[in-house]
mmCIF file of C-alpha atoms in Angstrom:
data_model
loop_
_atom_site.group_PDB
_atom_site.id
_atom_site.type_symbol
_atom_site.label_atom_id
_atom_site.label_comp_id
_atom_site.label_asym_id
_atom_site.label_seq_id
_atom_site.Cartn_x
_atom_site.Cartn_y
_atom_site.Cartn_z
ATOM 1 C CA UNK A 181 0.434 22.864 -6.759
ATOM 2 C CA UNK A 182 0.573 21.355 -10.047
ATOM 3 C CA UNK A 183 2.398 18.049 -10.824
ATOM 4 C CA UNK A 184 6.133 18.622 -10.958
ATOM 5 C CA UNK A 185 6.871 15.882 -13.489
ATOM 6 C CA UNK A 186 4.451 13.419 -15.253
ATOM 7 C CA UNK A 187 6.219 10.024 -14.950
ATOM 8 C CA UNK A 188 3.669 8.683 -17.337
ATOM 9 C CA UNK A 189 4.817 10.909 -20.260
ATOM 10 C CA UNK A 190 8.483 10.051 -20.053
ATOM 11 C CA UNK A 191 9.883 7.052 -22.011
ATOM 12 C CA UNK A 192 12.325 5.931 -19.279
ATOM 13 C CA UNK A 193 9.782 6.416 -16.523
ATOM 14 C CA UNK A 194 7.268 4.498 -18.568
ATOM 15 C CA UNK A 195 9.655 1.496 -18.859
ATOM 16 C CA UNK A 196 10.263 1.476 -15.231
ATOM 17 C CA UNK A 197 6.476 1.739 -14.530
ATOM 18 C CA UNK A 198 5.886 -1.360 -16.550
ATOM 19 C CA UNK A 199 8.249 -3.307 -14.514
ATOM 20 C CA UNK A 200 6.971 -1.805 -11.295
ATOM 21 C CA UNK A 201 3.339 -2.759 -12.323
ATOM 22 C CA UNK A 202 4.678 -6.405 -13.040
ATOM 23 C CA UNK A 203 5.936 -6.591 -9.373
ATOM 24 C CA UNK A 204 2.547 -5.218 -8.247
ATOM 25 C CA UNK A 205 0.766 -8.048 -10.112
ATOM 26 C CA UNK A 206 2.850 -10.683 -8.370
ATOM 27 C CA UNK A 207 1.570 -9.369 -5.064
ATOM 28 C CA UNK A 208 -1.927 -8.964 -6.244
ATOM 29 C CA UNK A 209 -2.016 -12.528 -7.523
ATOM 30 C CA UNK A 210 -0.533 -13.841 -4.136
ATOM 31 C CA UNK A 211 -2.566 -15.632 -1.489
ATOM 32 C CA UNK A 212 -2.491 -12.602 0.747
ATOM 33 C CA UNK A 213 -6.154 -11.536 1.093
ATOM 34 C CA UNK A 214 -7.112 -8.620 -1.201
ATOM 35 C CA UNK A 215 -8.832 -6.650 1.613
ATOM 36 C CA UNK A 216 -5.431 -6.918 3.516
ATOM 37 C CA UNK A 217 -3.519 -5.625 0.494
ATOM 38 C CA UNK A 218 -5.713 -2.513 0.136
ATOM 39 C CA UNK A 219 -5.611 -1.764 3.941
ATOM 40 C CA UNK A 220 -1.812 -2.049 4.101
ATOM 41 C CA UNK A 221 -1.433 0.036 1.064
ATOM 42 C CA UNK A 222 -3.937 2.636 2.338
ATOM 43 C CA UNK A 223 -2.144 2.874 5.822
ATOM 44 C CA UNK A 224 1.272 3.249 4.489
ATOM 45 C CA UNK A 225 -0.005 5.877 1.990
ATOM 46 C CA UNK A 226 -1.778 7.729 4.768
ATOM 47 C CA UNK A 227 1.571 7.779 6.775
ATOM 48 C CA UNK A 228 3.495 9.048 3.706
ATOM 49 C CA UNK A 229 1.012 11.752 2.805
ATOM 50 C CA UNK A 230 0.279 10.381 -0.611
ATOM 51 C CA UNK A 231 -3.014 11.760 -1.726
ATOM 52 C CA UNK A 232 -2.718 9.863 -5.128
ATOM 53 C CA UNK A 233 -2.325 6.517 -3.473
ATOM 54 C CA UNK A 234 -4.811 7.158 -0.675
ATOM 55 C CA UNK A 235 -7.403 8.084 -3.389
ATOM 56 C CA UNK A 236 -6.482 5.001 -5.343
ATOM 57 C CA UNK A 237 -6.540 2.447 -2.460
ATOM 58 C CA UNK A 238 -9.759 3.845 -0.865
ATOM 59 C CA UNK A 239 -11.544 3.559 -4.277
ATOM 60 C CA UNK A 240 -10.240 0.145 -5.132
ATOM 61 C CA UNK A 241 -11.115 -1.137 -1.824
ATOM 62 C CA UNK A 242 -14.557 0.368 -1.846
ATOM 63 C CA UNK A 243 -15.123 -1.062 -5.525
ATOM 64 C CA UNK A 244 -14.046 -4.520 -4.198
ATOM 65 C CA UNK A 245 -16.633 -4.340 -1.354
ATOM 66 C CA UNK A 246 -14.892 -3.008 1.517
ATOM 67 C CA UNK A 247 -17.084 -1.113 4.038
ATOM 68 C CA UNK A 248 -16.781 2.762 4.476
ATOM 69 C CA UNK A 249 -16.482 2.176 8.362
ATOM 70 C CA UNK A 250 -13.329 0.068 7.922
ATOM 71 C CA UNK A 251 -11.901 2.426 5.316
ATOM 72 C CA UNK A 252 -12.500 5.364 7.637
ATOM 73 C CA UNK A 253 -10.861 3.581 10.628
ATOM 74 C CA UNK A 254 -7.763 2.525 8.946
ATOM 75 C CA UNK A 255 -5.933 5.518 10.379
ATOM 76 C CA UNK A 256 -7.191 4.676 13.799
ATOM 77 C CA UNK A 257 -6.929 0.763 13.528
ATOM 78 C CA UNK A 258 -5.530 0.318 17.051
ATOM 79 C CA UNK A 259 -8.604 2.174 18.536
ATOM 80 C CA UNK A 260 -11.177 0.260 16.440
ATOM 81 C CA UNK A 261 -13.022 -3.083 16.793
ATOM 82 C CA UNK A 262 -13.470 -3.717 12.982
ATOM 83 C CA UNK A 263 -10.149 -5.331 11.984
ATOM 84 C CA UNK A 264 -9.150 -9.091 12.588
ATOM 85 C CA UNK A 265 -6.008 -10.011 14.490
ATOM 86 C CA UNK A 266 -4.431 -10.969 11.234
ATOM 87 C CA UNK A 267 -5.366 -7.480 9.762
ATOM 88 C CA UNK A 268 -4.056 -5.750 12.767
ATOM 89 C CA UNK A 269 -0.685 -7.640 12.431
ATOM 90 C CA UNK A 270 -0.571 -6.539 8.795
ATOM 91 C CA UNK A 271 -1.265 -3.049 9.711
ATOM 92 C CA UNK A 272 1.309 -2.941 12.380
ATOM 93 C CA UNK A 273 3.860 -4.187 10.002
ATOM 94 C CA UNK A 274 2.816 -1.638 7.435
ATOM 95 C CA UNK A 275 3.373 1.127 9.981
ATOM 96 C CA UNK A 276 6.650 0.018 11.308
ATOM 97 C CA UNK A 277 7.949 -0.866 7.767
ATOM 98 C CA UNK A 278 6.959 2.454 6.671
ATOM 99 C CA UNK A 279 8.457 4.393 9.670
ATOM 100 C CA UNK A 280 11.901 2.526 9.704
ATOM 101 C CA UNK A 281 13.789 5.729 10.675
ATOM 102 C CA UNK A 282 11.582 6.416 13.670
ATOM 103 C CA UNK A 283 13.037 3.508 15.733
ATOM 104 C CA UNK A 284 16.429 1.862 16.155
ATOM 105 C CA UNK A 285 14.936 -1.614 15.438
ATOM 106 C CA UNK A 286 12.834 -1.155 12.356
ATOM 107 C CA UNK A 287 10.033 -3.658 12.641
ATOM 108 C CA UNK A 288 9.715 -5.063 16.191
ATOM 109 C CA UNK A 289 10.009 -8.780 17.179
ATOM 110 C CA UNK A 290 6.492 -8.380 18.565
ATOM 111 C CA UNK A 291 5.055 -7.371 15.302
ATOM 112 C CA UNK A 292 7.076 -9.872 13.300
ATOM 113 C CA UNK A 293 5.809 -12.709 15.552
ATOM 114 C CA UNK A 294 2.174 -11.594 15.075
ATOM 115 C CA UNK A 295 2.689 -11.507 11.385
ATOM 116 C CA UNK A 296 4.157 -15.020 11.455
ATOM 117 C CA UNK A 297 1.282 -16.244 13.627
ATOM 118 C CA UNK A 298 -1.292 -15.309 10.987
ATOM 119 C CA UNK A 299 0.304 -15.523 7.685
ATOM 120 C CA UNK A 300 2.121 -18.317 5.954
ATOM 121 C CA UNK A 301 5.410 -18.093 4.017
ATOM 122 C CA UNK A 302 3.888 -16.912 0.637
ATOM 123 C CA UNK A 303 1.522 -14.522 2.431
ATOM 124 C CA UNK A 304 4.394 -13.099 4.470
ATOM 125 C CA UNK A 305 6.478 -12.599 1.303
ATOM 126 C CA UNK A 306 3.675 -10.807 -0.302
ATOM 127 C CA UNK A 307 3.113 -8.610 2.791
ATOM 128 C CA UNK A 308 6.909 -7.634 3.118
ATOM 129 C CA UNK A 309 7.174 -6.854 -0.619
ATOM 130 C CA UNK A 310 3.833 -4.934 -0.570
ATOM 131 C CA UNK A 311 5.085 -2.754 2.192
ATOM 132 C CA UNK A 312 8.215 -2.073 0.290
ATOM 133 C CA UNK A 313 6.371 -1.574 -3.086
ATOM 134 C CA UNK A 314 3.603 0.838 -1.597
ATOM 135 C CA UNK A 315 6.335 2.858 -0.023
ATOM 136 C CA UNK A 316 8.200 3.246 -3.194
ATOM 137 C CA UNK A 317 4.940 4.170 -5.190
ATOM 138 C CA UNK A 318 4.263 6.767 -2.438
ATOM 139 C CA UNK A 319 7.662 8.349 -2.826
ATOM 140 C CA UNK A 320 7.236 8.502 -6.594
ATOM 141 C CA UNK A 321 3.935 10.302 -6.263
ATOM 142 C CA UNK A 322 4.923 12.586 -3.497
ATOM 143 C CA UNK A 323 8.140 13.684 -5.007
ATOM 144 C CA UNK A 324 6.353 14.504 -8.416
ATOM 145 C CA UNK A 325 3.382 16.006 -6.364
ATOM 146 C CA UNK A 326 0.862 13.648 -8.065
ATOM 147 C CA UNK A 327 -2.406 14.683 -6.278
ATOM 148 C CA UNK A 328 -5.472 12.512 -5.224
ATOM 149 C CA UNK A 329 -9.065 12.965 -6.403
ATOM 150 C CA UNK A 330 -9.005 11.977 -10.073
ATOM 151 C CA UNK A 331 -8.472 8.239 -9.749
ATOM 152 C CA UNK A 332 -11.318 5.871 -10.586
ATOM 153 C CA UNK A 333 -11.577 2.315 -9.613
ATOM 154 C CA UNK A 334 -9.995 -0.097 -12.125
ATOM 155 C CA UNK A 335 -7.638 2.509 -13.650
ATOM 156 C CA UNK A 336 -4.541 0.586 -12.640
ATOM 157 C CA UNK A 337 -5.755 -2.648 -14.222
ATOM 158 C CA UNK A 338 -6.657 -0.820 -17.254
ATOM 159 C CA UNK A 339 -3.098 0.711 -17.424
ATOM 160 C CA UNK A 340 -1.513 -2.677 -17.090
ATOM 161 C CA UNK A 341 -3.357 -4.076 -20.211
ATOM 162 C CA UNK A 342 -1.786 -1.257 -22.426
#
């Protein structure tokens, strides 16, 4: 399948993308650990079947020094021993925040309590907005059929400078 519509070649979509990227920068520059940001983005992208975003976040995390073992185990984080309690709370929030329609309560009180146990207000704000932002990015890529495989670490940062 070819890409349906290249959002990067449309003036309106390009204007939107610049603002979207600005929101991403706020999160990137937040006190939420970078590893947590990539793990959360990767998990939501896996759930949403977004090959482009899975490709991006695996490569960005690896370039930042994330281990292959942890990256391979993100999809099975509950059955793994390589994630901290704080990362597990963030991954649970990512899953529940991505699968809102699967339950009547959205994010459970138990998950929320774990998030608040491990993250301060600014980190929580970054985490909540990251879950929303990566889900929006996943939808943009999946709807337009943007495929994974061609992303190179650093491409997002380079695109922000232009």
